[in-house]
Amino acid sequence: MFTRTRTGLATLAVAGAVLLPVATAAPADAASCAHHTVGTCHADSPHPRGATAQCRDGTYSYSKHFSGTCSRHHGVKYWYR
């Protein structure tokens, strides 16, 4: 029984390793954004002057602070800084 349990655990460990996402490094010349908990950095993409984020509903945010950005617009889709 111990061997079967150990084999089952090993199989789960291998399956978990296969399913984990692989982190990729950003190119050295890519612009970067501050660390945010949601949204994706698109600092190099075209956007209105002064916009700090695009909300999930398509509107732009000019918020000076990260907290609460796009809170009434379904959250942040893209960050520009």
mmCIF file of N, CA and C in Angstrom:
data_model
loop_
_atom_site.group_PDB
_atom_site.id
_atom_site.type_symbol
_atom_site.label_atom_id
_atom_site.label_comp_id
_atom_site.label_asym_id
_atom_site.label_seq_id
_atom_site.Cartn_x
_atom_site.Cartn_y
_atom_site.Cartn_z
ATOM 1 N N MET A 1 0.826 -1.190 0.000
ATOM 2 C CA MET A 1 0.000 0.000 0.000
ATOM 3 C C MET A 1 0.871 1.254 0.000
ATOM 4 N N PHE A 2 1.966 1.261 0.766
ATOM 5 C CA PHE A 2 2.848 2.417 0.838
ATOM 6 C C PHE A 2 3.438 2.746 -0.532
ATOM 7 N N THR A 3 3.807 1.721 -1.290
ATOM 8 C CA THR A 3 4.388 1.929 -2.612
ATOM 9 C C THR A 3 3.358 2.551 -3.541
ATOM 10 N N ARG A 4 2.119 2.081 -3.481
ATOM 11 C CA ARG A 4 1.078 2.619 -4.343
ATOM 12 C C ARG A 4 0.794 4.080 -3.999
ATOM 13 N N THR A 5 0.775 4.425 -2.728
ATOM 14 C CA THR A 5 0.554 5.807 -2.303
ATOM 15 C C THR A 5 1.700 6.696 -2.758
ATOM 16 N N ARG A 6 2.924 6.213 -2.589
ATOM 17 C CA ARG A 6 4.091 6.988 -2.998
ATOM 18 C C ARG A 6 4.097 7.201 -4.511
ATOM 19 N N THR A 7 3.723 6.180 -5.260
ATOM 20 C CA THR A 7 3.650 6.292 -6.713
ATOM 21 C C THR A 7 2.573 7.294 -7.114
ATOM 22 N N GLY A 8 1.442 7.254 -6.433
ATOM 23 C CA GLY A 8 0.368 8.200 -6.718
ATOM 24 C C GLY A 8 0.778 9.635 -6.442
ATOM 25 N N LEU A 9 1.498 9.850 -5.356
ATOM 26 C CA LEU A 9 1.978 11.194 -5.022
ATOM 27 C C LEU A 9 3.004 11.675 -6.041
ATOM 28 N N ALA A 10 3.864 10.792 -6.480
ATOM 29 C CA ALA A 10 4.864 11.157 -7.491
ATOM 30 C C ALA A 10 4.179 11.538 -8.798
ATOM 31 N N THR A 11 3.141 10.820 -9.159
ATOM 32 C CA THR A 11 2.388 11.132 -10.376
ATOM 33 C C THR A 11 1.737 12.501 -10.267
ATOM 34 N N LEU A 12 1.163 12.809 -9.121
ATOM 35 C CA LEU A 12 0.558 14.123 -8.914
ATOM 36 C C LEU A 12 1.594 15.233 -8.981
ATOM 37 N N ALA A 13 2.755 14.995 -8.427
ATOM 38 C CA ALA A 13 3.813 16.006 -8.448
ATOM 39 C C ALA A 13 4.251 16.293 -9.875
ATOM 40 N N VAL A 14 4.406 15.267 -10.682
ATOM 41 C CA VAL A 14 4.805 15.451 -12.080
ATOM 42 C C VAL A 14 3.701 16.167 -12.836
ATOM 43 N N ALA A 15 2.455 15.773 -12.630
ATOM 44 C CA ALA A 15 1.331 16.418 -13.313
ATOM 45 C C ALA A 15 1.244 17.889 -12.918
ATOM 46 N N GLY A 16 1.462 18.205 -11.648
ATOM 47 C CA GLY A 16 1.431 19.597 -11.196
ATOM 48 C C GLY A 16 2.546 20.410 -11.814
ATOM 49 N N ALA A 17 3.711 19.825 -11.960
ATOM 50 C CA ALA A 17 4.837 20.533 -12.561
ATOM 51 C C ALA A 17 4.566 20.842 -14.025
ATOM 52 N N VAL A 18 3.867 19.969 -14.707
ATOM 53 C CA VAL A 18 3.553 20.177 -16.116
ATOM 54 C C VAL A 18 2.515 21.276 -16.279
ATOM 55 N N LEU A 19 1.588 21.390 -15.339
ATOM 56 C CA LEU A 19 0.494 22.347 -15.458
ATOM 57 C C LEU A 19 0.830 23.744 -14.961
ATOM 58 N N LEU A 20 1.919 23.918 -14.229
ATOM 59 C CA LEU A 20 2.275 25.228 -13.711
ATOM 60 C C LEU A 20 2.685 26.156 -14.842
ATOM 61 N N PRO A 21 2.260 27.419 -14.803
ATOM 62 C CA PRO A 21 2.660 28.348 -15.857
ATOM 63 C C PRO A 21 4.153 28.646 -15.781
ATOM 64 N N VAL A 22 4.723 28.875 -16.929
ATOM 65 C CA VAL A 22 6.143 29.184 -17.006
ATOM 66 C C VAL A 22 6.292 30.696 -17.081
ATOM 67 N N ALA A 23 7.083 31.261 -16.188
ATOM 68 C CA ALA A 23 7.314 32.702 -16.192
ATOM 69 C C ALA A 23 8.273 33.060 -17.311
ATOM 70 N N THR A 24 7.956 34.132 -18.022
ATOM 71 C CA THR A 24 8.842 34.590 -19.086
ATOM 72 C C THR A 24 9.349 35.970 -18.727
ATOM 73 N N ALA A 25 10.569 36.230 -19.063
ATOM 74 C CA ALA A 25 11.166 37.528 -18.769
ATOM 75 C C ALA A 25 10.807 38.505 -19.874
ATOM 76 N N ALA A 26 10.575 39.752 -19.497
ATOM 77 C CA ALA A 26 10.296 40.792 -20.476
ATOM 78 C C ALA A 26 11.597 41.190 -21.164
ATOM 79 N N PRO A 27 11.521 41.556 -22.424
ATOM 80 C CA PRO A 27 12.730 42.014 -23.111
ATOM 81 C C PRO A 27 13.320 43.225 -22.407
ATOM 82 N N ALA A 28 14.625 43.381 -22.486
ATOM 83 C CA ALA A 28 15.313 44.461 -21.784
ATOM 84 C C ALA A 28 14.844 45.840 -22.242
ATOM 85 N N ASP A 29 14.433 45.974 -23.499
ATOM 86 C CA ASP A 29 14.033 47.280 -24.012
ATOM 87 C C ASP A 29 12.545 47.570 -23.802
ATOM 88 N N ALA A 30 11.809 46.653 -23.219
ATOM 89 C CA ALA A 30 10.381 46.849 -22.987
ATOM 90 C C ALA A 30 10.157 47.813 -21.830
ATOM 91 N N ALA A 31 9.160 48.689 -21.987
ATOM 92 C CA ALA A 31 8.808 49.592 -20.898
ATOM 93 C C ALA A 31 8.152 48.779 -19.794
ATOM 94 N N SER A 32 8.253 49.265 -18.597
ATOM 95 C CA SER A 32 7.664 48.518 -17.491
ATOM 96 C C SER A 32 6.726 49.410 -16.694
ATOM 97 N N CYS A 33 5.828 48.770 -15.996
ATOM 98 C CA CYS A 33 4.875 49.452 -15.138
ATOM 99 C C CYS A 33 5.204 49.108 -13.696
ATOM 100 N N ALA A 34 4.665 49.896 -12.801
ATOM 101 C CA ALA A 34 4.772 49.565 -11.380
ATOM 102 C C ALA A 34 4.042 48.253 -11.141
ATOM 103 N N HIS A 35 4.369 47.575 -10.070
ATOM 104 C CA HIS A 35 3.699 46.314 -9.760
ATOM 105 C C HIS A 35 2.249 46.573 -9.380
ATOM 106 N N HIS A 36 1.353 45.914 -10.074
ATOM 107 C CA HIS A 36 -0.071 46.029 -9.789
ATOM 108 C C HIS A 36 -0.606 44.633 -9.545
ATOM 109 N N THR A 37 -1.703 44.542 -8.815
ATOM 110 C CA THR A 37 -2.271 43.227 -8.534
ATOM 111 C C THR A 37 -3.212 42.766 -9.633
ATOM 112 N N VAL A 38 -3.719 43.668 -10.448
ATOM 113 C CA VAL A 38 -4.599 43.312 -11.557
ATOM 114 C C VAL A 38 -4.198 44.092 -12.790
ATOM 115 N N GLY A 39 -4.675 43.656 -13.943
ATOM 116 C CA GLY A 39 -4.380 44.349 -15.178
ATOM 117 C C GLY A 39 -3.039 43.927 -15.758
ATOM 118 N N THR A 40 -2.763 44.387 -16.960
ATOM 119 C CA THR A 40 -1.556 44.043 -17.692
ATOM 120 C C THR A 40 -0.828 45.322 -18.067
ATOM 121 N N CYS A 41 0.494 45.295 -18.006
ATOM 122 C CA CYS A 41 1.291 46.468 -18.382
ATOM 123 C C CYS A 41 1.308 46.629 -19.891
ATOM 124 N N HIS A 42 0.909 47.796 -20.367
ATOM 125 C CA HIS A 42 0.939 48.137 -21.790
ATOM 126 C C HIS A 42 1.542 49.529 -21.943
ATOM 127 N N ALA A 43 2.632 49.780 -21.260
ATOM 128 C CA ALA A 43 3.234 51.115 -21.259
ATOM 129 C C ALA A 43 3.663 51.559 -22.652
ATOM 130 N N ASP A 44 4.011 50.624 -23.535
ATOM 131 C CA ASP A 44 4.464 50.972 -24.884
ATOM 132 C C ASP A 44 3.327 51.142 -25.885
ATOM 133 N N SER A 45 2.106 50.790 -25.516
ATOM 134 C CA SER A 45 1.005 50.863 -26.470
ATOM 135 C C SER A 45 0.455 52.288 -26.544
ATOM 136 N N PRO A 46 -0.144 52.648 -27.675
ATOM 137 C CA PRO A 46 -0.699 54.003 -27.805
ATOM 138 C C PRO A 46 -1.870 54.209 -26.847
ATOM 139 N N HIS A 47 -1.897 55.371 -26.236
ATOM 140 C CA HIS A 47 -2.971 55.723 -25.316
ATOM 141 C C HIS A 47 -3.019 57.240 -25.189
ATOM 142 N N PRO A 48 -4.139 57.791 -24.730
ATOM 143 C CA PRO A 48 -4.246 59.249 -24.586
ATOM 144 C C PRO A 48 -3.190 59.795 -23.624
ATOM 145 N N ARG A 49 -2.708 60.980 -23.919
ATOM 146 C CA ARG A 49 -1.704 61.627 -23.072
ATOM 147 C C ARG A 49 -2.236 61.777 -21.650
ATOM 148 N N GLY A 50 -1.451 61.335 -20.706
ATOM 149 C CA GLY A 50 -1.810 61.457 -19.295
ATOM 150 C C GLY A 50 -2.619 60.296 -18.738
ATOM 151 N N ALA A 51 -3.097 59.404 -19.605
ATOM 152 C CA ALA A 51 -3.875 58.263 -19.114
ATOM 153 C C ALA A 51 -2.954 57.318 -18.358
ATOM 154 N N THR A 52 -3.396 56.852 -17.217
ATOM 155 C CA THR A 52 -2.600 55.912 -16.433
ATOM 156 C C THR A 52 -3.094 54.484 -16.581
ATOM 157 N N ALA A 53 -4.342 54.321 -17.052
ATOM 158 C CA ALA A 53 -4.895 52.977 -17.204
ATOM 159 C C ALA A 53 -6.077 53.003 -18.161
ATOM 160 N N GLN A 54 -6.365 51.836 -18.731
ATOM 161 C CA GLN A 54 -7.611 51.657 -19.479
ATOM 162 C C GLN A 54 -8.465 50.694 -18.675
ATOM 163 N N CYS A 55 -9.701 51.066 -18.475
ATOM 164 C CA CYS A 55 -10.618 50.231 -17.699
ATOM 165 C C CYS A 55 -11.199 49.129 -18.575
ATOM 166 N N ARG A 56 -11.760 48.116 -17.929
ATOM 167 C CA ARG A 56 -12.323 46.975 -18.661
ATOM 168 C C ARG A 56 -13.507 47.366 -19.545
ATOM 169 N N ASP A 57 -14.164 48.490 -19.247
ATOM 170 C CA ASP A 57 -15.286 48.916 -20.087
ATOM 171 C C ASP A 57 -14.840 49.811 -21.245
ATOM 172 N N GLY A 58 -13.517 50.007 -21.390
ATOM 173 C CA GLY A 58 -12.980 50.773 -22.513
ATOM 174 C C GLY A 58 -12.672 52.229 -22.200
ATOM 175 N N THR A 59 -13.099 52.741 -21.057
ATOM 176 C CA THR A 59 -12.791 54.120 -20.692
ATOM 177 C C THR A 59 -11.359 54.215 -20.181
ATOM 178 N N TYR A 60 -10.821 55.425 -20.153
ATOM 179 C CA TYR A 60 -9.459 55.651 -19.677
ATOM 180 C C TYR A 60 -9.492 56.310 -18.312
ATOM 181 N N SER A 61 -8.494 56.002 -17.499
ATOM 182 C CA SER A 61 -8.374 56.595 -16.178
ATOM 183 C C SER A 61 -7.144 57.495 -16.145
ATOM 184 N N TYR A 62 -7.278 58.610 -15.486
ATOM 185 C CA TYR A 62 -6.180 59.559 -15.306
ATOM 186 C C TYR A 62 -5.839 59.676 -13.822
ATOM 187 N N SER A 63 -6.106 58.622 -13.091
ATOM 188 C CA SER A 63 -5.914 58.583 -11.645
ATOM 189 C C SER A 63 -4.449 58.809 -11.268
ATOM 190 N N LYS A 64 -4.231 59.564 -10.209
ATOM 191 C CA LYS A 64 -2.871 59.804 -9.729
ATOM 192 C C LYS A 64 -2.422 58.705 -8.784
ATOM 193 N N HIS A 65 -3.365 57.909 -8.280
ATOM 194 C CA HIS A 65 -3.049 56.833 -7.341
ATOM 195 C C HIS A 65 -3.573 55.510 -7.896
ATOM 196 N N PHE A 66 -2.888 54.430 -7.601
ATOM 197 C CA PHE A 66 -3.288 53.118 -8.110
ATOM 198 C C PHE A 66 -4.559 52.612 -7.439
ATOM 199 N N SER A 67 -4.694 52.863 -6.166
ATOM 200 C CA SER A 67 -5.828 52.346 -5.405
ATOM 201 C C SER A 67 -7.138 52.924 -5.929
ATOM 202 N N GLY A 68 -8.074 52.061 -6.244
ATOM 203 C CA GLY A 68 -9.391 52.487 -6.681
ATOM 204 C C GLY A 68 -9.501 52.834 -8.148
ATOM 205 N N THR A 69 -8.415 52.735 -8.896
ATOM 206 C CA THR A 69 -8.456 53.059 -10.320
ATOM 207 C C THR A 69 -9.449 52.133 -11.019
ATOM 208 N N CYS A 70 -10.354 52.694 -11.770
ATOM 209 C CA CYS A 70 -11.377 51.972 -12.547
ATOM 210 C C CYS A 70 -12.344 51.178 -11.670
ATOM 211 N N SER A 71 -12.472 51.548 -10.421
ATOM 212 C CA SER A 71 -13.323 50.766 -9.513
ATOM 213 C C SER A 71 -14.787 50.758 -9.936
ATOM 214 N N ARG A 72 -15.244 51.784 -10.611
ATOM 215 C CA ARG A 72 -16.640 51.819 -11.063
ATOM 216 C C ARG A 72 -16.762 51.506 -12.552
ATOM 217 N N HIS A 73 -15.702 50.973 -13.113
ATOM 218 C CA HIS A 73 -15.669 50.640 -14.544
ATOM 219 C C HIS A 73 -15.208 49.204 -14.765
ATOM 220 N N HIS A 74 -15.496 48.334 -13.822
ATOM 221 C CA HIS A 74 -15.207 46.894 -13.902
ATOM 222 C C HIS A 74 -13.733 46.552 -13.755
ATOM 223 N N GLY A 75 -12.926 47.459 -13.226
ATOM 224 C CA GLY A 75 -11.517 47.178 -12.958
ATOM 225 C C GLY A 75 -10.591 47.576 -14.094
ATOM 226 N N VAL A 76 -9.294 47.420 -13.854
ATOM 227 C CA VAL A 76 -8.264 47.817 -14.813
ATOM 228 C C VAL A 76 -7.994 46.690 -15.798
ATOM 229 N N LYS A 77 -7.958 47.044 -17.067
ATOM 230 C CA LYS A 77 -7.561 46.082 -18.099
ATOM 231 C C LYS A 77 -6.083 46.251 -18.425
ATOM 232 N N TYR A 78 -5.644 47.500 -18.675
ATOM 233 C CA TYR A 78 -4.247 47.783 -18.994
ATOM 234 C C TYR A 78 -3.736 48.954 -18.162
ATOM 235 N N TRP A 79 -2.516 48.828 -17.681
ATOM 236 C CA TRP A 79 -1.825 49.929 -17.007
ATOM 237 C C TRP A 79 -0.870 50.568 -18.012
ATOM 238 N N TYR A 80 -0.709 51.869 -17.928
ATOM 239 C CA TYR A 80 0.230 52.584 -18.784
ATOM 240 C C TYR A 80 1.408 53.158 -18.023
ATOM 241 N N ARG A 81 1.457 52.950 -16.731
ATOM 242 C CA ARG A 81 2.618 53.368 -15.941
ATOM 243 C C ARG A 81 2.804 52.434 -14.778
#
